Amino acid sequence: MTEFPNGVLSDAQMQQMITDGAIRADEPLLSGQIQPASLDLRLGCVAYRVRASFLAGKGQSVADRLKTFTMHEISLEDGAVLEKGCVYVVPLMERLDLQKGMTGAASAKSSIGRLDLLTRVITDNGVEFDRIPEGYSGPLYAEICPRSFSVVARTGQMLNQMIFRVGKTIIEDDDLRILHDRTPIVSGPPVISDGLGFSVDLKPATGDLVGYRAKPHTGVIDLDKIAHYDPADYWEEIHTSEGRIILDPGAFYILVSREAITIPPNCAAEMAPYLAMVGEFRVHYAGFFDPGFGHSADGTGSRGVLEVRCHEAPFVLEHGQIVGRLVYERMAQVPDQLYGADIASNYQGQGLKLSKHFKMPA
């Protein structure tokens, strides 16, 4: 088994894990699954409609828990509708055999988070969502709960992504300040406290469109259809000239960060919610930023799209309010390919943007 240096593993190192058998799959892995610092995971052939979300817990397998909570099975081979408000568990094609000292972490892919499609990875003996413990050996499952839109899902689709960590990877605040001085990671003065803080843009440079709110009653979205759907059928535009909006309880919003962000080639980053004390909302779902995101010769960066859900009470969100933070991590090595530069990247250079399933505004 190959020994890897400390850091988040790169595309070449994940390819070595496949060669070593640390990553295996029911079907041969595809080259397109390997991103600069993450591996896309594929849905298997069946979805189990379950009564409630669950974790396996210590000493228990997901398969055993499915015997308790499954209501019925649905084949995904020809596509099937996963209904809004329901919970499904889908065995993934990939399984892991991690070496000692290596852990994994999963997140929804960007396009999936922007659909308000809650999807999390669970494991045998698991006590946390989206966290793969050191040395884990066993199958992987995706828990899927459509929140705003029912979706059509199929075998082989990639809704989740996973990174692999060896040893200590987080860049502490003092080192993050040094990194910014050497290679700016954000436009404007950095707000660094347990990572890089970022705020919401509610005063756009042109116009007054600041975001989108998911409509409550819509048709289904086929996850295979790209640039297909009219945004007006699924989203309400949010306009303001006041620099603030009021979030409605239970509503889902697409907003954008005020800052342009850069992930240097030797770093990766994970989006984390800001402290709950700052408001009745959270920024959630799509969590990973690959090396090269926003990185360009002119240093302009890319803004982060924010997936926001309001909780129990209406909440006033103000322009420039800090709503989240990016935790930067060291790569074990610079990837062979970078986000945006060497691969087809849907969101490089982005501003306010819906998922790739929707037509671009005229």
mmCIF file of C-alpha atoms in Angstrom:
data_model
loop_
_atom_site.group_PDB
_atom_site.id
_atom_site.type_symbol
_atom_site.label_atom_id
_atom_site.label_comp_id
_atom_site.label_asym_id
_atom_site.label_seq_id
_atom_site.Cartn_x
_atom_site.Cartn_y
_atom_site.Cartn_z
ATOM 1 C CA MET A 1 0.000 0.000 0.000
ATOM 2 C CA THR A 2 1.381 3.399 -1.033
ATOM 3 C CA GLU A 3 2.300 5.761 1.807
ATOM 4 C CA PHE A 4 1.171 9.350 1.225
ATOM 5 C CA PRO A 5 2.515 12.571 2.778
ATOM 6 C CA ASN A 6 0.282 14.688 4.995
ATOM 7 C CA GLY A 7 -2.347 16.782 3.250
ATOM 8 C CA VAL A 8 -5.426 16.491 1.079
ATOM 9 C CA LEU A 9 -4.738 13.945 -1.642
ATOM 10 C CA SER A 10 -4.501 15.080 -5.263
ATOM 11 C CA ASP A 11 -5.907 13.566 -8.451
ATOM 12 C CA ALA A 12 -2.734 11.548 -9.098
ATOM 13 C CA GLN A 13 -2.710 10.253 -5.533
ATOM 14 C CA MET A 14 -6.368 9.188 -5.761
ATOM 15 C CA GLN A 15 -5.500 7.369 -8.969
ATOM 16 C CA GLN A 16 -2.798 5.554 -7.008
ATOM 17 C CA MET A 17 -5.409 4.631 -4.361
ATOM 18 C CA ILE A 18 -7.465 3.023 -7.135
ATOM 19 C CA THR A 19 -4.406 1.092 -8.333
ATOM 20 C CA ASP A 20 -3.731 -0.038 -4.750
ATOM 21 C CA GLY A 21 -7.337 -1.168 -4.251
ATOM 22 C CA ALA A 22 -8.042 1.398 -1.520
ATOM 23 C CA ILE A 23 -10.863 2.693 -3.758
ATOM 24 C CA ARG A 24 -12.888 -0.033 -5.461
ATOM 25 C CA ALA A 25 -16.139 -0.037 -7.376
ATOM 26 C CA ASP A 26 -18.858 -2.306 -8.782
ATOM 27 C CA GLU A 27 -18.154 -0.828 -12.217
ATOM 28 C CA PRO A 28 -14.748 0.435 -13.446
ATOM 29 C CA LEU A 29 -14.047 3.950 -12.232
ATOM 30 C CA LEU A 30 -14.238 6.668 -14.866
ATOM 31 C CA SER A 31 -11.499 9.215 -15.444
ATOM 32 C CA GLY A 32 -14.074 12.001 -15.180
ATOM 33 C CA GLN A 33 -14.803 11.038 -11.582
ATOM 34 C CA ILE A 34 -11.400 12.237 -10.409
ATOM 35 C CA GLN A 35 -11.333 15.972 -9.747
ATOM 36 C CA PRO A 36 -8.209 17.931 -8.681
ATOM 37 C CA ALA A 37 -8.777 17.108 -4.988
ATOM 38 C CA SER A 38 -11.975 15.072 -4.860
ATOM 39 C CA LEU A 39 -13.586 11.904 -6.150
ATOM 40 C CA ASP A 40 -17.133 11.909 -7.515
ATOM 41 C CA LEU A 41 -19.272 9.026 -6.226
ATOM 42 C CA ARG A 42 -21.851 7.184 -8.347
ATOM 43 C CA LEU A 43 -25.354 6.066 -7.441
ATOM 44 C CA GLY A 44 -26.001 2.334 -7.509
ATOM 45 C CA CYS A 45 -29.003 0.498 -8.941
ATOM 46 C CA VAL A 46 -31.601 0.829 -6.192
ATOM 47 C CA ALA A 47 -32.994 3.463 -3.836
ATOM 48 C CA TYR A 48 -34.552 2.506 -0.514
ATOM 49 C CA ARG A 49 -37.383 4.774 0.625
ATOM 50 C CA VAL A 50 -36.929 4.972 4.386
ATOM 51 C CA ARG A 51 -39.089 6.285 7.210
ATOM 52 C CA ALA A 52 -36.472 8.703 8.498
ATOM 53 C CA SER A 53 -32.873 9.793 8.216
ATOM 54 C CA PHE A 54 -30.470 7.685 10.276
ATOM 55 C CA LEU A 55 -26.863 6.904 11.104
ATOM 56 C CA ALA A 56 -25.807 3.275 11.428
ATOM 57 C CA GLY A 57 -24.149 3.807 14.821
ATOM 58 C CA LYS A 58 -21.305 1.875 16.365
ATOM 59 C CA GLY A 59 -21.427 -1.857 15.839
ATOM 60 C CA GLN A 60 -24.165 -1.687 13.199
ATOM 61 C CA SER A 61 -24.212 -1.815 9.408
ATOM 62 C CA VAL A 62 -26.310 0.350 7.125
ATOM 63 C CA ALA A 63 -27.716 -2.825 5.550
ATOM 64 C CA ASP A 64 -29.049 -3.961 8.934
ATOM 65 C CA ARG A 65 -30.564 -0.546 9.627
ATOM 66 C CA LEU A 66 -32.248 -0.611 6.214
ATOM 67 C CA LYS A 67 -34.065 -3.794 7.241
ATOM 68 C CA THR A 68 -35.642 -1.783 10.052
ATOM 69 C CA PHE A 69 -36.469 1.474 8.270
ATOM 70 C CA THR A 70 -37.111 0.621 4.590
ATOM 71 C CA MET A 71 -40.639 1.240 3.332
ATOM 72 C CA HIS A 72 -40.060 0.119 -0.274
ATOM 73 C CA GLU A 73 -37.371 -0.226 -2.953
ATOM 74 C CA ILE A 74 -37.130 1.708 -6.229
ATOM 75 C CA SER A 75 -34.992 0.721 -9.226
ATOM 76 C CA LEU A 76 -32.825 3.564 -10.538
ATOM 77 C CA GLU A 77 -31.620 1.756 -13.662
ATOM 78 C CA ASP A 78 -34.169 3.460 -15.950
ATOM 79 C CA GLY A 79 -34.531 6.577 -13.798
ATOM 80 C CA ALA A 80 -36.991 7.181 -10.970
ATOM 81 C CA VAL A 81 -38.568 10.171 -9.268
ATOM 82 C CA LEU A 82 -37.273 10.925 -5.780
ATOM 83 C CA GLU A 83 -40.050 12.958 -4.241
ATOM 84 C CA LYS A 84 -39.706 16.212 -2.368
ATOM 85 C CA GLY A 85 -39.800 15.748 1.392
ATOM 86 C CA CYS A 86 -39.014 12.015 1.298
ATOM 87 C CA VAL A 87 -35.815 10.299 2.472
ATOM 88 C CA TYR A 88 -33.971 7.712 0.392
ATOM 89 C CA VAL A 89 -30.817 5.657 0.917
ATOM 90 C CA VAL A 90 -28.865 4.583 -2.180
ATOM 91 C CA PRO A 91 -25.885 2.205 -2.080
ATOM 92 C CA LEU A 92 -22.989 3.808 -3.985
ATOM 93 C CA MET A 93 -20.858 1.969 -6.524
ATOM 94 C CA GLU A 94 -17.645 2.860 -4.718
ATOM 95 C CA ARG A 95 -16.307 1.300 -1.528
ATOM 96 C CA LEU A 96 -13.200 2.081 0.505
ATOM 97 C CA ASP A 97 -10.327 0.315 2.220
ATOM 98 C CA LEU A 98 -8.457 3.215 3.813
ATOM 99 C CA GLN A 99 -5.040 2.838 5.364
ATOM 100 C CA LYS A 100 -4.195 3.889 8.887
ATOM 101 C CA GLY A 101 -3.858 7.644 9.211
ATOM 102 C CA MET A 102 -6.215 8.388 6.299
ATOM 103 C CA THR A 103 -9.740 9.770 6.656
ATOM 104 C CA GLY A 104 -12.385 10.873 4.168
ATOM 105 C CA ALA A 105 -14.963 13.643 4.009
ATOM 106 C CA ALA A 106 -17.939 13.937 1.661
ATOM 107 C CA SER A 107 -20.120 16.753 0.405
ATOM 108 C CA ALA A 108 -22.807 17.379 -2.184
ATOM 109 C CA LYS A 109 -21.493 18.468 -5.574
ATOM 110 C CA SER A 110 -22.079 22.137 -6.380
ATOM 111 C CA SER A 111 -24.951 21.573 -8.814
ATOM 112 C CA ILE A 112 -26.705 19.332 -6.313
ATOM 113 C CA GLY A 113 -26.442 21.782 -3.437
ATOM 114 C CA ARG A 114 -27.885 24.522 -5.642
ATOM 115 C CA LEU A 115 -31.003 22.374 -6.147
ATOM 116 C CA ASP A 116 -31.583 22.187 -2.373
ATOM 117 C CA LEU A 117 -31.039 18.447 -2.678
ATOM 118 C CA LEU A 118 -29.787 17.285 0.705
ATOM 119 C CA THR A 119 -27.461 14.361 0.102
ATOM 120 C CA ARG A 120 -25.038 12.960 2.656
ATOM 121 C CA VAL A 121 -22.771 9.934 2.798
ATOM 122 C CA ILE A 122 -23.278 7.353 5.534
ATOM 123 C CA THR A 123 -21.158 4.315 6.416
ATOM 124 C CA ASP A 124 -21.251 1.160 8.476
ATOM 125 C CA ASN A 125 -20.624 1.942 12.163
ATOM 126 C CA GLY A 126 -20.983 5.623 11.276
ATOM 127 C CA VAL A 127 -21.711 8.224 13.957
ATOM 128 C CA GLU A 128 -21.436 11.305 11.680
ATOM 129 C CA PHE A 129 -22.748 12.239 8.259
ATOM 130 C CA ASP A 130 -20.166 12.856 5.524
ATOM 131 C CA ARG A 131 -17.206 11.817 7.686
ATOM 132 C CA ILE A 132 -15.271 8.639 6.931
ATOM 133 C CA PRO A 133 -13.217 7.524 9.949
ATOM 134 C CA GLU A 134 -9.542 6.619 9.869
ATOM 135 C CA GLY A 135 -8.903 3.255 8.276
ATOM 136 C CA TYR A 136 -12.530 2.669 7.246
ATOM 137 C CA SER A 137 -13.099 -0.450 5.164
ATOM 138 C CA GLY A 138 -16.541 -1.031 3.729
ATOM 139 C CA PRO A 139 -19.384 0.212 1.550
ATOM 140 C CA LEU A 140 -20.669 3.755 1.083
ATOM 141 C CA TYR A 141 -24.271 4.944 0.924
ATOM 142 C CA ALA A 142 -25.902 8.232 -0.048
ATOM 143 C CA GLU A 143 -28.829 9.507 1.970
ATOM 144 C CA ILE A 144 -30.914 11.731 -0.323
ATOM 145 C CA CYS A 145 -33.703 14.090 0.691
ATOM 146 C CA PRO A 146 -35.045 16.506 -1.961
ATOM 147 C CA ARG A 147 -36.035 19.675 -0.108
ATOM 148 C CA SER A 148 -37.358 22.097 -2.747
ATOM 149 C CA PHE A 149 -37.783 20.075 -5.951
ATOM 150 C CA SER A 150 -38.572 16.444 -6.748
ATOM 151 C CA VAL A 151 -35.848 15.002 -8.997
ATOM 152 C CA VAL A 152 -35.313 12.176 -11.459
ATOM 153 C CA ALA A 153 -32.250 10.150 -10.447
ATOM 154 C CA ARG A 154 -30.477 7.328 -12.292
ATOM 155 C CA THR A 155 -27.843 4.706 -11.712
ATOM 156 C CA GLY A 156 -24.372 6.155 -12.290
ATOM 157 C CA GLN A 157 -25.233 9.777 -11.548
ATOM 158 C CA MET A 158 -22.750 11.622 -9.357
ATOM 159 C CA LEU A 159 -24.369 13.621 -6.564
ATOM 160 C CA ASN A 160 -21.656 13.395 -3.911
ATOM 161 C CA GLN A 161 -17.920 14.011 -3.861
ATOM 162 C CA MET A 162 -15.247 12.900 -1.408
ATOM 163 C CA ILE A 163 -11.826 14.132 -0.376
ATOM 164 C CA PHE A 164 -9.136 12.111 1.377
ATOM 165 C CA ARG A 165 -6.919 13.492 4.139
ATOM 166 C CA VAL A 166 -3.686 12.211 5.619
ATOM 167 C CA GLY A 167 -2.587 13.692 8.921
ATOM 168 C CA LYS A 168 -3.099 17.332 9.828
ATOM 169 C CA THR A 169 -4.270 19.372 6.838
ATOM 170 C CA ILE A 170 -5.880 22.599 8.146
ATOM 171 C CA ILE A 171 -3.961 25.836 7.594
ATOM 172 C CA GLU A 172 -4.054 27.783 10.858
ATOM 173 C CA ASP A 173 -4.954 31.473 10.902
ATOM 174 C CA ASP A 174 -1.401 32.816 11.192
ATOM 175 C CA ASP A 175 -0.274 30.746 8.239
ATOM 176 C CA LEU A 176 -3.404 31.734 6.314
ATOM 177 C CA ARG A 177 -2.491 35.403 6.742
ATOM 178 C CA ILE A 178 0.994 34.658 5.414
ATOM 179 C CA LEU A 179 -0.541 32.818 2.461
ATOM 180 C CA HIS A 180 -2.771 35.812 1.692
ATOM 181 C CA ASP A 181 0.179 38.206 1.845
ATOM 182 C CA ARG A 182 2.061 36.021 -0.621
ATOM 183 C CA THR A 183 -0.849 34.969 -2.874
ATOM 184 C CA PRO A 184 -4.064 36.925 -2.196
ATOM 185 C CA ILE A 185 -6.914 34.541 -1.464
ATOM 186 C CA VAL A 186 -9.717 37.109 -1.262
ATOM 187 C CA SER A 187 -10.581 40.483 -2.735
ATOM 188 C CA GLY A 188 -10.436 43.203 -0.122
ATOM 189 C CA PRO A 189 -9.095 42.941 3.428
ATOM 190 C CA PRO A 190 -9.217 39.333 4.699
ATOM 191 C CA VAL A 191 -11.387 38.481 7.716
ATOM 192 C CA ILE A 192 -9.475 35.559 9.207
ATOM 193 C CA SER A 193 -10.762 33.747 12.284
ATOM 194 C CA ASP A 194 -10.833 29.941 12.218
ATOM 195 C CA GLY A 195 -10.601 30.270 8.451
ATOM 196 C CA LEU A 196 -11.498 32.964 5.949
ATOM 197 C CA GLY A 197 -14.796 34.727 6.581
ATOM 198 C CA PHE A 198 -16.967 35.757 3.648
ATOM 199 C CA SER A 199 -20.049 37.943 3.437
ATOM 200 C CA VAL A 200 -23.182 38.273 1.307
ATOM 201 C CA ASP A 201 -23.534 40.669 -1.632
ATOM 202 C CA LEU A 202 -26.848 42.534 -1.566
ATOM 203 C CA LYS A 203 -25.613 45.627 -3.462
ATOM 204 C CA PRO A 204 -24.666 44.375 -6.938
ATOM 205 C CA ALA A 205 -22.537 46.558 -9.186
ATOM 206 C CA THR A 206 -25.317 46.648 -11.781
ATOM 207 C CA GLY A 207 -29.059 46.207 -11.361
ATOM 208 C CA ASP A 208 -30.871 45.077 -8.235
ATOM 209 C CA LEU A 209 -31.095 41.285 -8.679
ATOM 210 C CA VAL A 210 -29.431 39.797 -5.601
ATOM 211 C CA GLY A 211 -30.674 36.216 -5.511
ATOM 212 C CA TYR A 212 -33.311 33.589 -6.135
ATOM 213 C CA ARG A 213 -35.883 31.900 -3.876
ATOM 214 C CA ALA A 214 -37.144 28.408 -4.669
ATOM 215 C CA LYS A 215 -40.836 28.271 -5.581
ATOM 216 C CA PRO A 216 -42.888 25.949 -3.370
ATOM 217 C CA HIS A 217 -44.807 24.033 -6.078
ATOM 218 C CA THR A 218 -42.912 23.023 -9.216
ATOM 219 C CA GLY A 219 -42.372 20.161 -11.628
ATOM 220 C CA VAL A 220 -39.601 17.606 -11.318
ATOM 221 C CA ILE A 221 -35.994 18.171 -12.382
ATOM 222 C CA ASP A 222 -34.212 15.449 -14.336
ATOM 223 C CA LEU A 223 -30.633 15.532 -13.059
ATOM 224 C CA ASP A 224 -29.314 14.468 -16.484
ATOM 225 C CA LYS A 225 -30.777 17.489 -18.307
ATOM 226 C CA ILE A 226 -28.338 20.394 -18.613
ATOM 227 C CA ALA A 227 -29.363 23.987 -19.506
ATOM 228 C CA HIS A 228 -32.870 22.612 -19.993
ATOM 229 C CA TYR A 229 -35.244 24.248 -17.510
ATOM 230 C CA ASP A 230 -36.646 27.781 -17.482
ATOM 231 C CA PRO A 231 -35.573 29.386 -14.188
ATOM 232 C CA ALA A 232 -38.910 31.216 -13.940
ATOM 233 C CA ASP A 233 -40.714 27.888 -13.521
ATOM 234 C CA TYR A 234 -38.693 27.042 -10.396
ATOM 235 C CA TRP A 235 -37.334 30.273 -8.915
ATOM 236 C CA GLU A 236 -38.536 33.706 -7.842
ATOM 237 C CA GLU A 237 -36.068 36.513 -8.426
ATOM 238 C CA ILE A 238 -35.081 38.526 -5.343
ATOM 239 C CA HIS A 239 -34.561 42.239 -5.998
ATOM 240 C CA THR A 240 -33.547 44.953 -3.569
ATOM 241 C CA SER A 241 -32.146 48.463 -3.746
ATOM 242 C CA GLU A 242 -31.865 48.723 0.050
ATOM 243 C CA GLY A 243 -28.948 46.383 0.633
ATOM 244 C CA ARG A 244 -31.012 43.983 2.724
ATOM 245 C CA ILE A 245 -33.586 41.228 2.365
ATOM 246 C CA ILE A 246 -35.811 39.362 4.805
ATOM 247 C CA LEU A 247 -35.398 35.600 4.781
ATOM 248 C CA ASP A 248 -38.627 33.630 5.170
ATOM 249 C CA PRO A 249 -38.656 30.632 7.549
ATOM 250 C CA GLY A 250 -38.271 27.370 5.663
ATOM 251 C CA ALA A 251 -37.423 29.083 2.366
ATOM 252 C CA PHE A 252 -34.348 28.252 0.284
ATOM 253 C CA TYR A 253 -32.268 30.965 -1.384
ATOM 254 C CA ILE A 254 -29.412 31.214 -3.852
ATOM 255 C CA LEU A 255 -27.246 34.271 -3.064
ATOM 256 C CA VAL A 256 -23.634 35.199 -3.799
ATOM 257 C CA SER A 257 -20.636 36.254 -1.751
ATOM 258 C CA ARG A 258 -19.463 39.866 -1.835
ATOM 259 C CA GLU A 259 -15.833 38.736 -1.988
ATOM 260 C CA ALA A 260 -14.039 37.044 -4.858
ATOM 261 C CA ILE A 261 -12.188 34.016 -3.537
ATOM 262 C CA THR A 262 -9.066 32.222 -4.738
ATOM 263 C CA ILE A 263 -7.908 28.709 -3.901
ATOM 264 C CA PRO A 264 -4.181 28.470 -4.806
ATOM 265 C CA PRO A 265 -2.979 25.295 -6.563
ATOM 266 C CA ASN A 266 -1.358 23.937 -3.371
ATOM 267 C CA CYS A 267 -4.534 24.349 -1.290
ATOM 268 C CA ALA A 268 -8.080 23.059 -1.041
ATOM 269 C CA ALA A 269 -10.896 24.522 1.039
ATOM 270 C CA GLU A 270 -14.124 23.483 2.711
ATOM 271 C CA MET A 271 -17.062 25.787 3.318
ATOM 272 C CA ALA A 272 -18.275 25.765 6.906
ATOM 273 C CA PRO A 273 -21.381 27.427 8.385
ATOM 274 C CA TYR A 274 -20.798 30.554 10.409
ATOM 275 C CA LEU A 275 -21.607 30.597 14.108
ATOM 276 C CA ALA A 276 -25.298 29.932 14.771
ATOM 277 C CA MET A 277 -25.431 32.965 17.087
ATOM 278 C CA VAL A 278 -25.295 35.403 14.169
ATOM 279 C CA GLY A 279 -28.723 34.569 12.761
ATOM 280 C CA GLU A 280 -31.574 32.187 12.058
ATOM 281 C CA PHE A 281 -30.126 30.710 8.886
ATOM 282 C CA ARG A 282 -27.350 28.543 7.585
ATOM 283 C CA VAL A 283 -25.194 28.387 4.482
ATOM 284 C CA HIS A 284 -24.955 24.728 3.615
ATOM 285 C CA TYR A 285 -24.644 21.735 1.314
ATOM 286 C CA ALA A 286 -21.872 22.061 -1.268
ATOM 287 C CA GLY A 287 -18.717 22.243 0.767
ATOM 288 C CA PHE A 288 -15.502 21.646 -1.216
ATOM 289 C CA PHE A 289 -13.453 24.074 -3.293
ATOM 290 C CA ASP A 290 -10.853 22.407 -5.501
ATOM 291 C CA PRO A 291 -7.320 23.747 -6.051
ATOM 292 C CA GLY A 292 -7.416 26.402 -8.750
ATOM 293 C CA PHE A 293 -10.920 27.721 -7.990
ATOM 294 C CA GLY A 294 -10.796 31.428 -8.821
ATOM 295 C CA HIS A 295 -7.070 31.177 -9.549
ATOM 296 C CA SER A 296 -6.029 33.120 -12.657
ATOM 297 C CA ALA A 297 -3.191 35.212 -13.963
ATOM 298 C CA ASP A 298 -5.079 38.450 -13.329
ATOM 299 C CA GLY A 299 -5.878 37.439 -9.755
ATOM 300 C CA THR A 300 -9.570 38.334 -9.995
ATOM 301 C CA GLY A 301 -10.883 35.272 -8.154
ATOM 302 C CA SER A 302 -14.401 33.826 -8.278
ATOM 303 C CA ARG A 303 -17.282 34.592 -6.007
ATOM 304 C CA GLY A 304 -18.871 31.837 -3.964
ATOM 305 C CA VAL A 305 -22.517 30.970 -4.496
ATOM 306 C CA LEU A 306 -24.354 30.661 -1.184
ATOM 307 C CA GLU A 307 -27.107 28.125 -0.554
ATOM 308 C CA VAL A 308 -29.093 29.603 2.304
ATOM 309 C CA ARG A 309 -32.000 28.219 4.310
ATOM 310 C CA CYS A 310 -33.782 30.264 6.967
ATOM 311 C CA HIS A 311 -34.807 28.498 10.179
ATOM 312 C CA GLU A 312 -37.552 29.270 12.694
ATOM 313 C CA ALA A 313 -37.943 33.060 12.487
ATOM 314 C CA PRO A 314 -37.847 35.631 9.677
ATOM 315 C CA PHE A 315 -34.383 37.166 9.551
ATOM 316 C CA VAL A 316 -33.021 40.387 8.086
ATOM 317 C CA LEU A 317 -29.880 39.755 6.064
ATOM 318 C CA GLU A 318 -27.739 42.845 5.424
ATOM 319 C CA HIS A 319 -25.220 43.565 2.671
ATOM 320 C CA GLY A 320 -21.715 42.684 3.837
ATOM 321 C CA GLN A 321 -22.896 40.499 6.725
ATOM 322 C CA ILE A 322 -20.531 37.604 7.315
ATOM 323 C CA VAL A 323 -22.412 34.385 6.652
ATOM 324 C CA GLY A 324 -19.761 31.683 6.393
ATOM 325 C CA ARG A 325 -16.103 30.798 6.347
ATOM 326 C CA LEU A 326 -13.697 28.843 4.215
ATOM 327 C CA VAL A 327 -11.338 26.490 6.009
ATOM 328 C CA TYR A 328 -8.168 26.226 3.907
ATOM 329 C CA GLU A 329 -6.199 22.969 3.818
ATOM 330 C CA ARG A 330 -2.795 21.962 2.508
ATOM 331 C CA MET A 331 -2.606 19.643 -0.451
ATOM 332 C CA ALA A 332 -0.311 16.629 -0.175
ATOM 333 C CA GLN A 333 0.889 17.630 -3.650
ATOM 334 C CA VAL A 334 -0.205 20.041 -6.369
ATOM 335 C CA PRO A 335 -2.761 18.296 -8.630
ATOM 336 C CA ASP A 336 -1.926 17.400 -12.204
ATOM 337 C CA GLN A 337 -5.045 19.308 -13.279
ATOM 338 C CA LEU A 338 -6.514 22.430 -11.672
ATOM 339 C CA TYR A 339 -10.103 23.562 -11.398
ATOM 340 C CA GLY A 340 -10.972 25.867 -14.275
ATOM 341 C CA ALA A 341 -7.584 25.684 -15.982
ATOM 342 C CA ASP A 342 -7.376 22.078 -17.111
ATOM 343 C CA ILE A 343 -10.874 20.595 -16.681
ATOM 344 C CA ALA A 344 -14.394 21.589 -17.690
ATOM 345 C CA SER A 345 -15.488 23.656 -14.701
ATOM 346 C CA ASN A 346 -19.074 24.934 -14.683
ATOM 347 C CA TYR A 347 -18.575 27.615 -12.050
ATOM 348 C CA GLN A 348 -15.135 29.142 -12.602
ATOM 349 C CA GLY A 349 -15.390 32.934 -12.738
ATOM 350 C CA GLN A 350 -18.965 32.744 -11.527
ATOM 351 C CA GLY A 351 -21.172 35.396 -10.032
ATOM 352 C CA LEU A 352 -24.785 34.828 -9.000
ATOM 353 C CA LYS A 353 -25.632 31.604 -10.830
ATOM 354 C CA LEU A 354 -28.179 28.791 -10.597
ATOM 355 C CA SER A 355 -27.209 25.167 -11.135
ATOM 356 C CA LYS A 356 -26.244 23.930 -14.588
ATOM 357 C CA HIS A 357 -29.711 22.386 -15.071
ATOM 358 C CA PHE A 358 -31.237 25.799 -15.831
ATOM 359 C CA LYS A 359 -31.055 27.915 -18.950
ATOM 360 C CA MET A 360 -28.937 31.027 -18.709
ATOM 361 C CA PRO A 361 -30.930 34.277 -18.658
ATOM 362 C CA ALA A 362 -31.257 35.906 -22.087
#
